[in-house]
């Protein structure tokens, strides 16, 4: 059995500077926010002070206002991210391995990326209705491009000398992929996934604005419109930010476990 003394010390302390910097940044942001409200004498319906938003945040979670909307958004993010990232890794590998695929597919990928997702959301809603499918598709589309490009770059950056060594050892394509290509490309792929997982949240919110009966994007519209509850709107925005930070942090933890601390 491994004793506590035998565990790596550095891994537990690696996150301490990050946490301290995040807390310091949040403190500066909140102080600046409160100072702006006080100095300009802004009304609550223009910019509520942070303590008002914090109180509404706690109350909205306590009375169950936010929870069902978070659950709906999380489902969209999870399904869209898995579909988009999975497809992107496969396409990125194909682009890295086939020059013909790169020539044929690259213009379409760039054109699709150049089209704003907010412009595609109403189109997908018209085609597929206001159910879960169009929202998942929008999340998948916004995740796809950064992960596909990172995957392509990762597989193309495999050391040529190692490739020649694998060929001289008569390694099968499957063995080469498992022992050389994938480990070498994994840092780049995870870098793209870090970007993609936060963009998935953006995609879910945009999709909910286009048409949804539940979700954090829908709650923003409700708070801003029919309820005119501006503190609730800001509490929802804070929830979205925390959700993005949590998902990003989860990917960072996964990356550290798979490829180590790359600084």
PDB file of C-alpha atoms in Angstrom:
ATOM      1  CA  UNK A   1       0.000   0.000   0.000  1.00  0.00           C
ATOM      2  CA  UNK A   2       1.281   3.462  -0.916  1.00  0.00           C
ATOM      3  CA  UNK A   3       1.786   5.692   2.094  1.00  0.00           C
ATOM      4  CA  UNK A   4       0.985   9.379   2.173  1.00  0.00           C
ATOM      5  CA  UNK A   5       4.692  10.177   2.225  1.00  0.00           C
ATOM      6  CA  UNK A   6       5.169   8.279  -1.033  1.00  0.00           C
ATOM      7  CA  UNK A   7       2.610  10.371  -2.943  1.00  0.00           C
ATOM      8  CA  UNK A   8       3.882  13.140  -5.207  1.00  0.00           C
ATOM      9  CA  UNK A   9       3.863  16.406  -3.324  1.00  0.00           C
ATOM     10  CA  UNK A  10       4.066  18.735  -6.302  1.00  0.00           C
ATOM     11  CA  UNK A  11       0.799  17.544  -7.875  1.00  0.00           C
ATOM     12  CA  UNK A  12      -1.293  18.703  -4.943  1.00  0.00           C
ATOM     13  CA  UNK A  13       0.416  22.075  -4.722  1.00  0.00           C
ATOM     14  CA  UNK A  14       0.324  22.802  -8.456  1.00  0.00           C
ATOM     15  CA  UNK A  15      -3.162  24.272  -8.278  1.00  0.00           C
ATOM     16  CA  UNK A  16      -2.457  26.560  -5.297  1.00  0.00           C
ATOM     17  CA  UNK A  17      -1.081  29.511  -7.335  1.00  0.00           C
ATOM     18  CA  UNK A  18      -3.983  29.202  -9.777  1.00  0.00           C
ATOM     19  CA  UNK A  19      -6.559  29.242  -6.980  1.00  0.00           C
ATOM     20  CA  UNK A  20      -4.894  32.213  -5.275  1.00  0.00           C
ATOM     21  CA  UNK A  21      -4.760  34.184  -8.540  1.00  0.00           C
ATOM     22  CA  UNK A  22      -8.420  33.386  -9.274  1.00  0.00           C
ATOM     23  CA  UNK A  23      -9.509  34.536  -5.824  1.00  0.00           C
ATOM     24  CA  UNK A  24      -7.408  37.694  -6.055  1.00  0.00           C
ATOM     25  CA  UNK A  25      -8.818  38.485  -9.491  1.00  0.00           C
ATOM     26  CA  UNK A  26     -12.374  37.900  -8.274  1.00  0.00           C
ATOM     27  CA  UNK A  27     -11.799  40.188  -5.284  1.00  0.00           C
ATOM     28  CA  UNK A  28     -10.470  43.000  -7.488  1.00  0.00           C
ATOM     29  CA  UNK A  29     -13.395  42.559  -9.889  1.00  0.00           C
ATOM     30  CA  UNK A  30     -15.990  42.709  -7.098  1.00  0.00           C
ATOM     31  CA  UNK A  31     -14.397  45.782  -5.490  1.00  0.00           C
ATOM     32  CA  UNK A  32     -14.297  47.573  -8.854  1.00  0.00           C
ATOM     33  CA  UNK A  33     -17.913  46.573  -9.549  1.00  0.00           C
ATOM     34  CA  UNK A  34     -19.092  47.909  -6.175  1.00  0.00           C
ATOM     35  CA  UNK A  35     -17.107  51.113  -6.618  1.00  0.00           C
ATOM     36  CA  UNK A  36     -18.646  51.771 -10.056  1.00  0.00           C
ATOM     37  CA  UNK A  37     -22.176  51.301  -8.690  1.00  0.00           C
ATOM     38  CA  UNK A  38     -21.481  53.604  -5.730  1.00  0.00           C
ATOM     39  CA  UNK A  39     -19.647  56.346  -7.634  1.00  0.00           C
ATOM     40  CA  UNK A  40     -22.128  56.547 -10.509  1.00  0.00           C
ATOM     41  CA  UNK A  41     -25.190  56.025  -8.328  1.00  0.00           C
ATOM     42  CA  UNK A  42     -26.578  53.328 -10.633  1.00  0.00           C
ATOM     43  CA  UNK A  43     -30.026  51.919 -10.000  1.00  0.00           C
ATOM     44  CA  UNK A  44     -30.566  48.198  -9.442  1.00  0.00           C
ATOM     45  CA  UNK A  45     -32.302  47.843 -12.805  1.00  0.00           C
ATOM     46  CA  UNK A  46     -29.182  49.217 -14.538  1.00  0.00           C
ATOM     47  CA  UNK A  47     -26.376  47.504 -12.611  1.00  0.00           C
ATOM     48  CA  UNK A  48     -27.174  45.874  -9.267  1.00  0.00           C
ATOM     49  CA  UNK A  49     -24.407  45.844  -6.652  1.00  0.00           C
ATOM     50  CA  UNK A  50     -22.589  42.538  -6.120  1.00  0.00           C
ATOM     51  CA  UNK A  51     -24.163  41.902  -2.710  1.00  0.00           C
ATOM     52  CA  UNK A  52     -27.645  42.153  -4.252  1.00  0.00           C
ATOM     53  CA  UNK A  53     -26.699  39.708  -6.999  1.00  0.00           C
ATOM     54  CA  UNK A  54     -25.135  37.348  -4.443  1.00  0.00           C
ATOM     55  CA  UNK A  55     -28.306  37.399  -2.316  1.00  0.00           C
ATOM     56  CA  UNK A  56     -30.479  36.739  -5.384  1.00  0.00           C
ATOM     57  CA  UNK A  57     -28.090  33.971  -6.475  1.00  0.00           C
ATOM     58  CA  UNK A  58     -28.476  32.194  -3.141  1.00  0.00           C
ATOM     59  CA  UNK A  59     -32.249  32.685  -3.086  1.00  0.00           C
ATOM     60  CA  UNK A  60     -32.658  31.454  -6.677  1.00  0.00           C
ATOM     61  CA  UNK A  61     -30.788  28.242  -5.853  1.00  0.00           C
ATOM     62  CA  UNK A  62     -32.636  27.807  -2.553  1.00  0.00           C
ATOM     63  CA  UNK A  63     -36.123  28.142  -4.075  1.00  0.00           C
ATOM     64  CA  UNK A  64     -35.291  25.956  -7.101  1.00  0.00           C
ATOM     65  CA  UNK A  65     -35.456  28.707  -9.729  1.00  0.00           C
ATOM     66  CA  UNK A  66     -32.070  28.047 -11.336  1.00  0.00           C
ATOM     67  CA  UNK A  67     -31.598  24.305 -10.800  1.00  0.00           C
ATOM     68  CA  UNK A  68     -33.877  22.940 -13.595  1.00  0.00           C
ATOM     69  CA  UNK A  69     -32.403  25.420 -16.078  1.00  0.00           C
ATOM     70  CA  UNK A  70     -28.850  24.364 -15.163  1.00  0.00           C
ATOM     71  CA  UNK A  71     -29.803  20.715 -15.657  1.00  0.00           C
ATOM     72  CA  UNK A  72     -31.239  21.438 -19.116  1.00  0.00           C
ATOM     73  CA  UNK A  73     -28.164  23.402 -20.187  1.00  0.00           C
ATOM     74  CA  UNK A  74     -25.813  20.710 -18.871  1.00  0.00           C
ATOM     75  CA  UNK A  75     -27.576  18.036 -20.943  1.00  0.00           C
ATOM     76  CA  UNK A  76     -27.206  20.157 -24.083  1.00  0.00           C
ATOM     77  CA  UNK A  77     -23.546  20.904 -23.334  1.00  0.00           C
ATOM     78  CA  UNK A  78     -22.692  17.270 -22.596  1.00  0.00           C
ATOM     79  CA  UNK A  79     -24.381  15.822 -25.686  1.00  0.00           C
ATOM     80  CA  UNK A  80     -23.159  18.588 -27.997  1.00  0.00           C
ATOM     81  CA  UNK A  81     -19.611  18.417 -26.683  1.00  0.00           C
ATOM     82  CA  UNK A  82     -19.362  14.626 -27.042  1.00  0.00           C
ATOM     83  CA  UNK A  83     -20.810  14.712 -30.561  1.00  0.00           C
ATOM     84  CA  UNK A  84     -18.759  17.693 -31.716  1.00  0.00           C
ATOM     85  CA  UNK A  85     -15.450  16.695 -30.135  1.00  0.00           C
ATOM     86  CA  UNK A  86     -15.752  13.050 -31.184  1.00  0.00           C
ATOM     87  CA  UNK A  87     -16.457  13.985 -34.801  1.00  0.00           C
ATOM     88  CA  UNK A  88     -13.729  16.636 -34.728  1.00  0.00           C
ATOM     89  CA  UNK A  89     -11.045  14.204 -33.549  1.00  0.00           C
ATOM     90  CA  UNK A  90     -11.921  11.788 -36.359  1.00  0.00           C
ATOM     91  CA  UNK A  91     -11.960  14.545 -39.009  1.00  0.00           C
ATOM     92  CA  UNK A  92      -8.769  16.112 -37.625  1.00  0.00           C
ATOM     93  CA  UNK A  93      -6.970  12.782 -37.871  1.00  0.00           C
ATOM     94  CA  UNK A  94      -8.220  12.366 -41.465  1.00  0.00           C
ATOM     95  CA  UNK A  95      -7.030  15.869 -42.396  1.00  0.00           C
ATOM     96  CA  UNK A  96      -3.604  15.140 -40.922  1.00  0.00           C
ATOM     97  CA  UNK A  97      -3.218  11.839 -42.727  1.00  0.00           C
ATOM     98  CA  UNK A  98      -4.741  12.630 -46.127  1.00  0.00           C
ATOM     99  CA  UNK A  99      -3.639  15.565 -48.267  1.00  0.00           C
ATOM    100  CA  UNK A 100      -6.656  15.012 -50.527  1.00  0.00           C
ATOM    101  CA  UNK A 101      -9.025  15.228 -47.554  1.00  0.00           C
ATOM    102  CA  UNK A 102      -7.363  18.479 -46.504  1.00  0.00           C
ATOM    103  CA  UNK A 103      -7.771  19.990 -49.960  1.00  0.00           C
ATOM    104  CA  UNK A 104     -11.411  18.918 -50.238  1.00  0.00           C
ATOM    105  CA  UNK A 105     -12.666  19.590 -46.710  1.00  0.00           C
ATOM    106  CA  UNK A 106     -10.661  22.611 -45.541  1.00  0.00           C
ATOM    107  CA  UNK A 107     -12.592  25.269 -47.542  1.00  0.00           C
ATOM    108  CA  UNK A 108     -15.898  23.978 -46.207  1.00  0.00           C
ATOM    109  CA  UNK A 109     -14.617  23.894 -42.639  1.00  0.00           C
ATOM    110  CA  UNK A 110     -13.354  27.469 -42.879  1.00  0.00           C
ATOM    111  CA  UNK A 111     -16.641  28.614 -44.427  1.00  0.00           C
ATOM    112  CA  UNK A 112     -18.637  26.914 -41.694  1.00  0.00           C
ATOM    113  CA  UNK A 113     -16.452  28.473 -38.998  1.00  0.00           C
ATOM    114  CA  UNK A 114     -16.838  31.926 -40.590  1.00  0.00           C
ATOM    115  CA  UNK A 115     -20.630  31.718 -40.284  1.00  0.00           C
ATOM    116  CA  UNK A 116     -21.757  33.018 -36.856  1.00  0.00           C
ATOM    117  CA  UNK A 117     -23.480  30.363 -34.777  1.00  0.00           C
ATOM    118  CA  UNK A 118     -26.099  32.881 -33.738  1.00  0.00           C
ATOM    119  CA  UNK A 119     -27.088  33.091 -37.415  1.00  0.00           C
ATOM    120  CA  UNK A 120     -27.366  29.307 -37.725  1.00  0.00           C
ATOM    121  CA  UNK A 121     -29.471  28.869 -34.584  1.00  0.00           C
ATOM    122  CA  UNK A 122     -32.765  30.137 -36.098  1.00  0.00           C
ATOM    123  CA  UNK A 123     -32.203  28.037 -39.232  1.00  0.00           C
ATOM    124  CA  UNK A 124     -31.694  24.835 -37.238  1.00  0.00           C
ATOM    125  CA  UNK A 125     -34.717  25.694 -35.104  1.00  0.00           C
ATOM    126  CA  UNK A 126     -36.854  26.016 -38.261  1.00  0.00           C
ATOM    127  CA  UNK A 127     -35.543  22.709 -39.606  1.00  0.00           C
ATOM    128  CA  UNK A 128     -35.670  20.615 -36.435  1.00  0.00           C
ATOM    129  CA  UNK A 129     -38.118  22.443 -34.184  1.00  0.00           C
ATOM    130  CA  UNK A 130     -37.538  23.733 -30.671  1.00  0.00           C
ATOM    131  CA  UNK A 131     -36.624  20.401 -29.097  1.00  0.00           C
ATOM    132  CA  UNK A 132     -33.277  19.148 -27.838  1.00  0.00           C
ATOM    133  CA  UNK A 133     -31.788  18.209 -31.243  1.00  0.00           C
ATOM    134  CA  UNK A 134     -31.144  21.711 -32.670  1.00  0.00           C
ATOM    135  CA  UNK A 135     -29.547  22.854 -29.414  1.00  0.00           C
ATOM    136  CA  UNK A 136     -27.237  19.830 -29.379  1.00  0.00           C
ATOM    137  CA  UNK A 137     -26.323  20.455 -33.016  1.00  0.00           C
ATOM    138  CA  UNK A 138     -25.441  24.083 -32.315  1.00  0.00           C
ATOM    139  CA  UNK A 139     -23.202  23.018 -29.404  1.00  0.00           C
ATOM    140  CA  UNK A 140     -21.564  20.384 -31.596  1.00  0.00           C
ATOM    141  CA  UNK A 141     -20.936  22.866 -34.407  1.00  0.00           C
ATOM    142  CA  UNK A 142     -19.290  25.447 -32.180  1.00  0.00           C
ATOM    143  CA  UNK A 143     -17.104  22.778 -30.541  1.00  0.00           C
ATOM    144  CA  UNK A 144     -16.081  21.111 -33.796  1.00  0.00           C
ATOM    145  CA  UNK A 145     -13.668  23.588 -35.399  1.00  0.00           C
ATOM    146  CA  UNK A 146     -11.144  24.245 -32.582  1.00  0.00           C
ATOM    147  CA  UNK A 147     -10.939  20.552 -31.693  1.00  0.00           C
ATOM    148  CA  UNK A 148     -10.566  19.504 -35.347  1.00  0.00           C
ATOM    149  CA  UNK A 149      -7.774  22.016 -35.987  1.00  0.00           C
ATOM    150  CA  UNK A 150      -5.950  21.088 -32.771  1.00  0.00           C
ATOM    151  CA  UNK A 151      -6.211  17.395 -33.622  1.00  0.00           C
ATOM    152  CA  UNK A 152      -4.876  17.969 -37.137  1.00  0.00           C
ATOM    153  CA  UNK A 153      -1.941  20.012 -35.816  1.00  0.00           C
ATOM    154  CA  UNK A 154      -1.214  17.415 -33.142  1.00  0.00           C
ATOM    155  CA  UNK A 155      -1.050  14.476 -35.538  1.00  0.00           C
ATOM    156  CA  UNK A 156       0.999  16.458 -38.055  1.00  0.00           C
ATOM    157  CA  UNK A 157       3.553  17.360 -35.386  1.00  0.00           C
ATOM    158  CA  UNK A 158       4.611  13.758 -34.704  1.00  0.00           C
ATOM    159  CA  UNK A 159       8.396  13.545 -34.976  1.00  0.00           C
ATOM    160  CA  UNK A 160       9.413  12.287 -38.419  1.00  0.00           C
ATOM    161  CA  UNK A 161      12.340  10.364 -36.999  1.00  0.00           C
ATOM    162  CA  UNK A 162      10.036   8.403 -34.703  1.00  0.00           C
ATOM    163  CA  UNK A 163       7.755   7.632 -37.626  1.00  0.00           C
ATOM    164  CA  UNK A 164      10.693   6.245 -39.591  1.00  0.00           C
ATOM    165  CA  UNK A 165      11.797   4.247 -36.551  1.00  0.00           C
ATOM    166  CA  UNK A 166       8.323   2.721 -36.240  1.00  0.00           C
ATOM    167  CA  UNK A 167       8.407   1.822 -39.939  1.00  0.00           C
ATOM    168  CA  UNK A 168      11.825   0.182 -39.581  1.00  0.00           C
ATOM    169  CA  UNK A 169      10.485  -1.903 -36.705  1.00  0.00           C
ATOM    170  CA  UNK A 170       7.566  -2.982 -38.915  1.00  0.00           C
ATOM    171  CA  UNK A 171       4.981  -1.574 -36.525  1.00  0.00           C
ATOM    172  CA  UNK A 172       1.406  -2.111 -37.666  1.00  0.00           C
ATOM    173  CA  UNK A 173      -0.760   0.998 -38.248  1.00  0.00           C
ATOM    174  CA  UNK A 174      -2.754   0.188 -35.110  1.00  0.00           C
ATOM    175  CA  UNK A 175       0.382  -0.243 -33.012  1.00  0.00           C
ATOM    176  CA  UNK A 176       1.889   2.960 -34.374  1.00  0.00           C
ATOM    177  CA  UNK A 177      -1.307   4.883 -33.643  1.00  0.00           C
ATOM    178  CA  UNK A 178      -1.546   3.529 -30.101  1.00  0.00           C
ATOM    179  CA  UNK A 179       2.092   3.917 -29.104  1.00  0.00           C
ATOM    180  CA  UNK A 180       3.294   6.893 -31.164  1.00  0.00           C
ATOM    181  CA  UNK A 181       0.687   9.024 -32.951  1.00  0.00           C
ATOM    182  CA  UNK A 182      -1.929   9.347 -30.217  1.00  0.00           C
ATOM    183  CA  UNK A 183       0.464  10.031 -27.300  1.00  0.00           C
ATOM    184  CA  UNK A 184       2.295  12.661 -29.377  1.00  0.00           C
ATOM    185  CA  UNK A 185      -0.921  14.382 -30.489  1.00  0.00           C
ATOM    186  CA  UNK A 186      -2.742  14.151 -27.157  1.00  0.00           C
ATOM    187  CA  UNK A 187      -1.490  17.473 -25.683  1.00  0.00           C
ATOM    188  CA  UNK A 188      -2.697  19.383 -28.748  1.00  0.00           C
ATOM    189  CA  UNK A 189      -6.018  17.529 -28.778  1.00  0.00           C
ATOM    190  CA  UNK A 190      -6.622  18.310 -25.106  1.00  0.00           C
ATOM    191  CA  UNK A 191      -5.719  21.938 -25.756  1.00  0.00           C
ATOM    192  CA  UNK A 192      -8.492  22.079 -28.348  1.00  0.00           C
ATOM    193  CA  UNK A 193     -10.873  20.337 -25.973  1.00  0.00           C
ATOM    194  CA  UNK A 194     -10.150  22.991 -23.335  1.00  0.00           C
ATOM    195  CA  UNK A 195     -11.380  25.633 -25.768  1.00  0.00           C
ATOM    196  CA  UNK A 196     -14.219  23.473 -27.040  1.00  0.00           C
ATOM    197  CA  UNK A 197     -15.778  22.692 -23.679  1.00  0.00           C
ATOM    198  CA  UNK A 198     -16.217  26.384 -22.857  1.00  0.00           C
ATOM    199  CA  UNK A 199     -17.540  27.118 -26.342  1.00  0.00           C
ATOM    200  CA  UNK A 200     -20.111  24.359 -25.805  1.00  0.00           C
ATOM    201  CA  UNK A 201     -21.607  26.457 -23.008  1.00  0.00           C
ATOM    202  CA  UNK A 202     -21.751  29.464 -25.342  1.00  0.00           C
ATOM    203  CA  UNK A 203     -23.452  27.326 -27.982  1.00  0.00           C
ATOM    204  CA  UNK A 204     -26.067  26.085 -25.522  1.00  0.00           C
ATOM    205  CA  UNK A 205     -26.946  29.638 -24.419  1.00  0.00           C
ATOM    206  CA  UNK A 206     -27.217  30.873 -28.025  1.00  0.00           C
ATOM    207  CA  UNK A 207     -29.394  27.890 -28.937  1.00  0.00           C
ATOM    208  CA  UNK A 208     -31.696  28.534 -25.979  1.00  0.00           C
ATOM    209  CA  UNK A 209     -32.116  32.140 -27.089  1.00  0.00           C
ATOM    210  CA  UNK A 210     -33.254  30.906 -30.497  1.00  0.00           C
ATOM    211  CA  UNK A 211     -35.971  28.726 -29.004  1.00  0.00           C
ATOM    212  CA  UNK A 212     -36.216  26.720 -25.788  1.00  0.00           C
ATOM    213  CA  UNK A 213     -38.605  26.355 -22.887  1.00  0.00           C
ATOM    214  CA  UNK A 214     -35.849  25.706 -20.354  1.00  0.00           C
ATOM    215  CA  UNK A 215     -32.155  26.463 -19.892  1.00  0.00           C
ATOM    216  CA  UNK A 216     -29.923  29.214 -18.550  1.00  0.00           C
ATOM    217  CA  UNK A 217     -30.224  31.177 -21.804  1.00  0.00           C
ATOM    218  CA  UNK A 218     -34.006  30.991 -21.523  1.00  0.00           C
ATOM    219  CA  UNK A 219     -33.844  32.100 -17.886  1.00  0.00           C
ATOM    220  CA  UNK A 220     -31.876  35.212 -18.903  1.00  0.00           C
ATOM    221  CA  UNK A 221     -34.656  36.147 -21.344  1.00  0.00           C
ATOM    222  CA  UNK A 222     -37.323  35.528 -18.694  1.00  0.00           C
ATOM    223  CA  UNK A 223     -35.487  37.576 -16.067  1.00  0.00           C
ATOM    224  CA  UNK A 224     -34.876  40.421 -18.499  1.00  0.00           C
ATOM    225  CA  UNK A 225     -38.359  40.400 -20.015  1.00  0.00           C
ATOM    226  CA  UNK A 226     -41.480  39.221 -18.235  1.00  0.00           C
ATOM    227  CA  UNK A 227     -40.050  39.230 -14.703  1.00  0.00           C
ATOM    228  CA  UNK A 228     -37.791  42.286 -15.112  1.00  0.00           C
ATOM    229  CA  UNK A 229     -35.663  40.775 -12.362  1.00  0.00           C
ATOM    230  CA  UNK A 230     -32.228  42.209 -13.195  1.00  0.00           C
ATOM    231  CA  UNK A 231     -30.492  40.689 -10.123  1.00  0.00           C
ATOM    232  CA  UNK A 232     -31.769  37.269 -11.259  1.00  0.00           C
ATOM    233  CA  UNK A 233     -30.370  37.945 -14.735  1.00  0.00           C
ATOM    234  CA  UNK A 234     -26.956  38.706 -13.252  1.00  0.00           C
ATOM    235  CA  UNK A 235     -27.212  35.651 -10.968  1.00  0.00           C
ATOM    236  CA  UNK A 236     -27.873  33.545 -14.067  1.00  0.00           C
ATOM    237  CA  UNK A 237     -24.864  35.078 -15.805  1.00  0.00           C
ATOM    238  CA  UNK A 238     -22.758  34.217 -12.745  1.00  0.00           C
ATOM    239  CA  UNK A 239     -24.050  30.637 -12.912  1.00  0.00           C
ATOM    240  CA  UNK A 240     -23.066  30.401 -16.585  1.00  0.00           C
ATOM    241  CA  UNK A 241     -19.579  31.709 -15.778  1.00  0.00           C
ATOM    242  CA  UNK A 242     -19.161  29.233 -12.929  1.00  0.00           C
ATOM    243  CA  UNK A 243     -20.344  26.397 -15.163  1.00  0.00           C
ATOM    244  CA  UNK A 244     -17.758  27.302 -17.798  1.00  0.00           C
ATOM    245  CA  UNK A 245     -14.996  27.542 -15.198  1.00  0.00           C
ATOM    246  CA  UNK A 246     -15.960  24.172 -13.711  1.00  0.00           C
ATOM    247  CA  UNK A 247     -15.949  22.414 -17.088  1.00  0.00           C
ATOM    248  CA  UNK A 248     -12.647  24.038 -18.063  1.00  0.00           C
ATOM    249  CA  UNK A 249     -11.139  22.976 -14.730  1.00  0.00           C
ATOM    250  CA  UNK A 250     -12.333  19.405 -15.250  1.00  0.00           C
ATOM    251  CA  UNK A 251     -10.556  19.260 -18.612  1.00  0.00           C
ATOM    252  CA  UNK A 252      -7.389  20.731 -17.059  1.00  0.00           C
ATOM    253  CA  UNK A 253      -7.435  18.037 -14.353  1.00  0.00           C
ATOM    254  CA  UNK A 254      -7.925  15.351 -17.010  1.00  0.00           C
ATOM    255  CA  UNK A 255      -5.074  16.821 -19.058  1.00  0.00           C
ATOM    256  CA  UNK A 256      -2.718  16.786 -16.066  1.00  0.00           C
ATOM    257  CA  UNK A 257      -3.563  13.152 -15.381  1.00  0.00           C
ATOM    258  CA  UNK A 258      -3.009  12.090 -18.998  1.00  0.00           C
ATOM    259  CA  UNK A 259      -0.022  14.157 -20.112  1.00  0.00           C
ATOM    260  CA  UNK A 260       1.301  15.752 -16.908  1.00  0.00           C
ATOM    261  CA  UNK A 261       1.862  19.393 -16.051  1.00  0.00           C
ATOM    262  CA  UNK A 262       3.027  21.220 -19.180  1.00  0.00           C
ATOM    263  CA  UNK A 263       3.274  24.603 -17.462  1.00  0.00           C
TER     264      UNK A 263
END
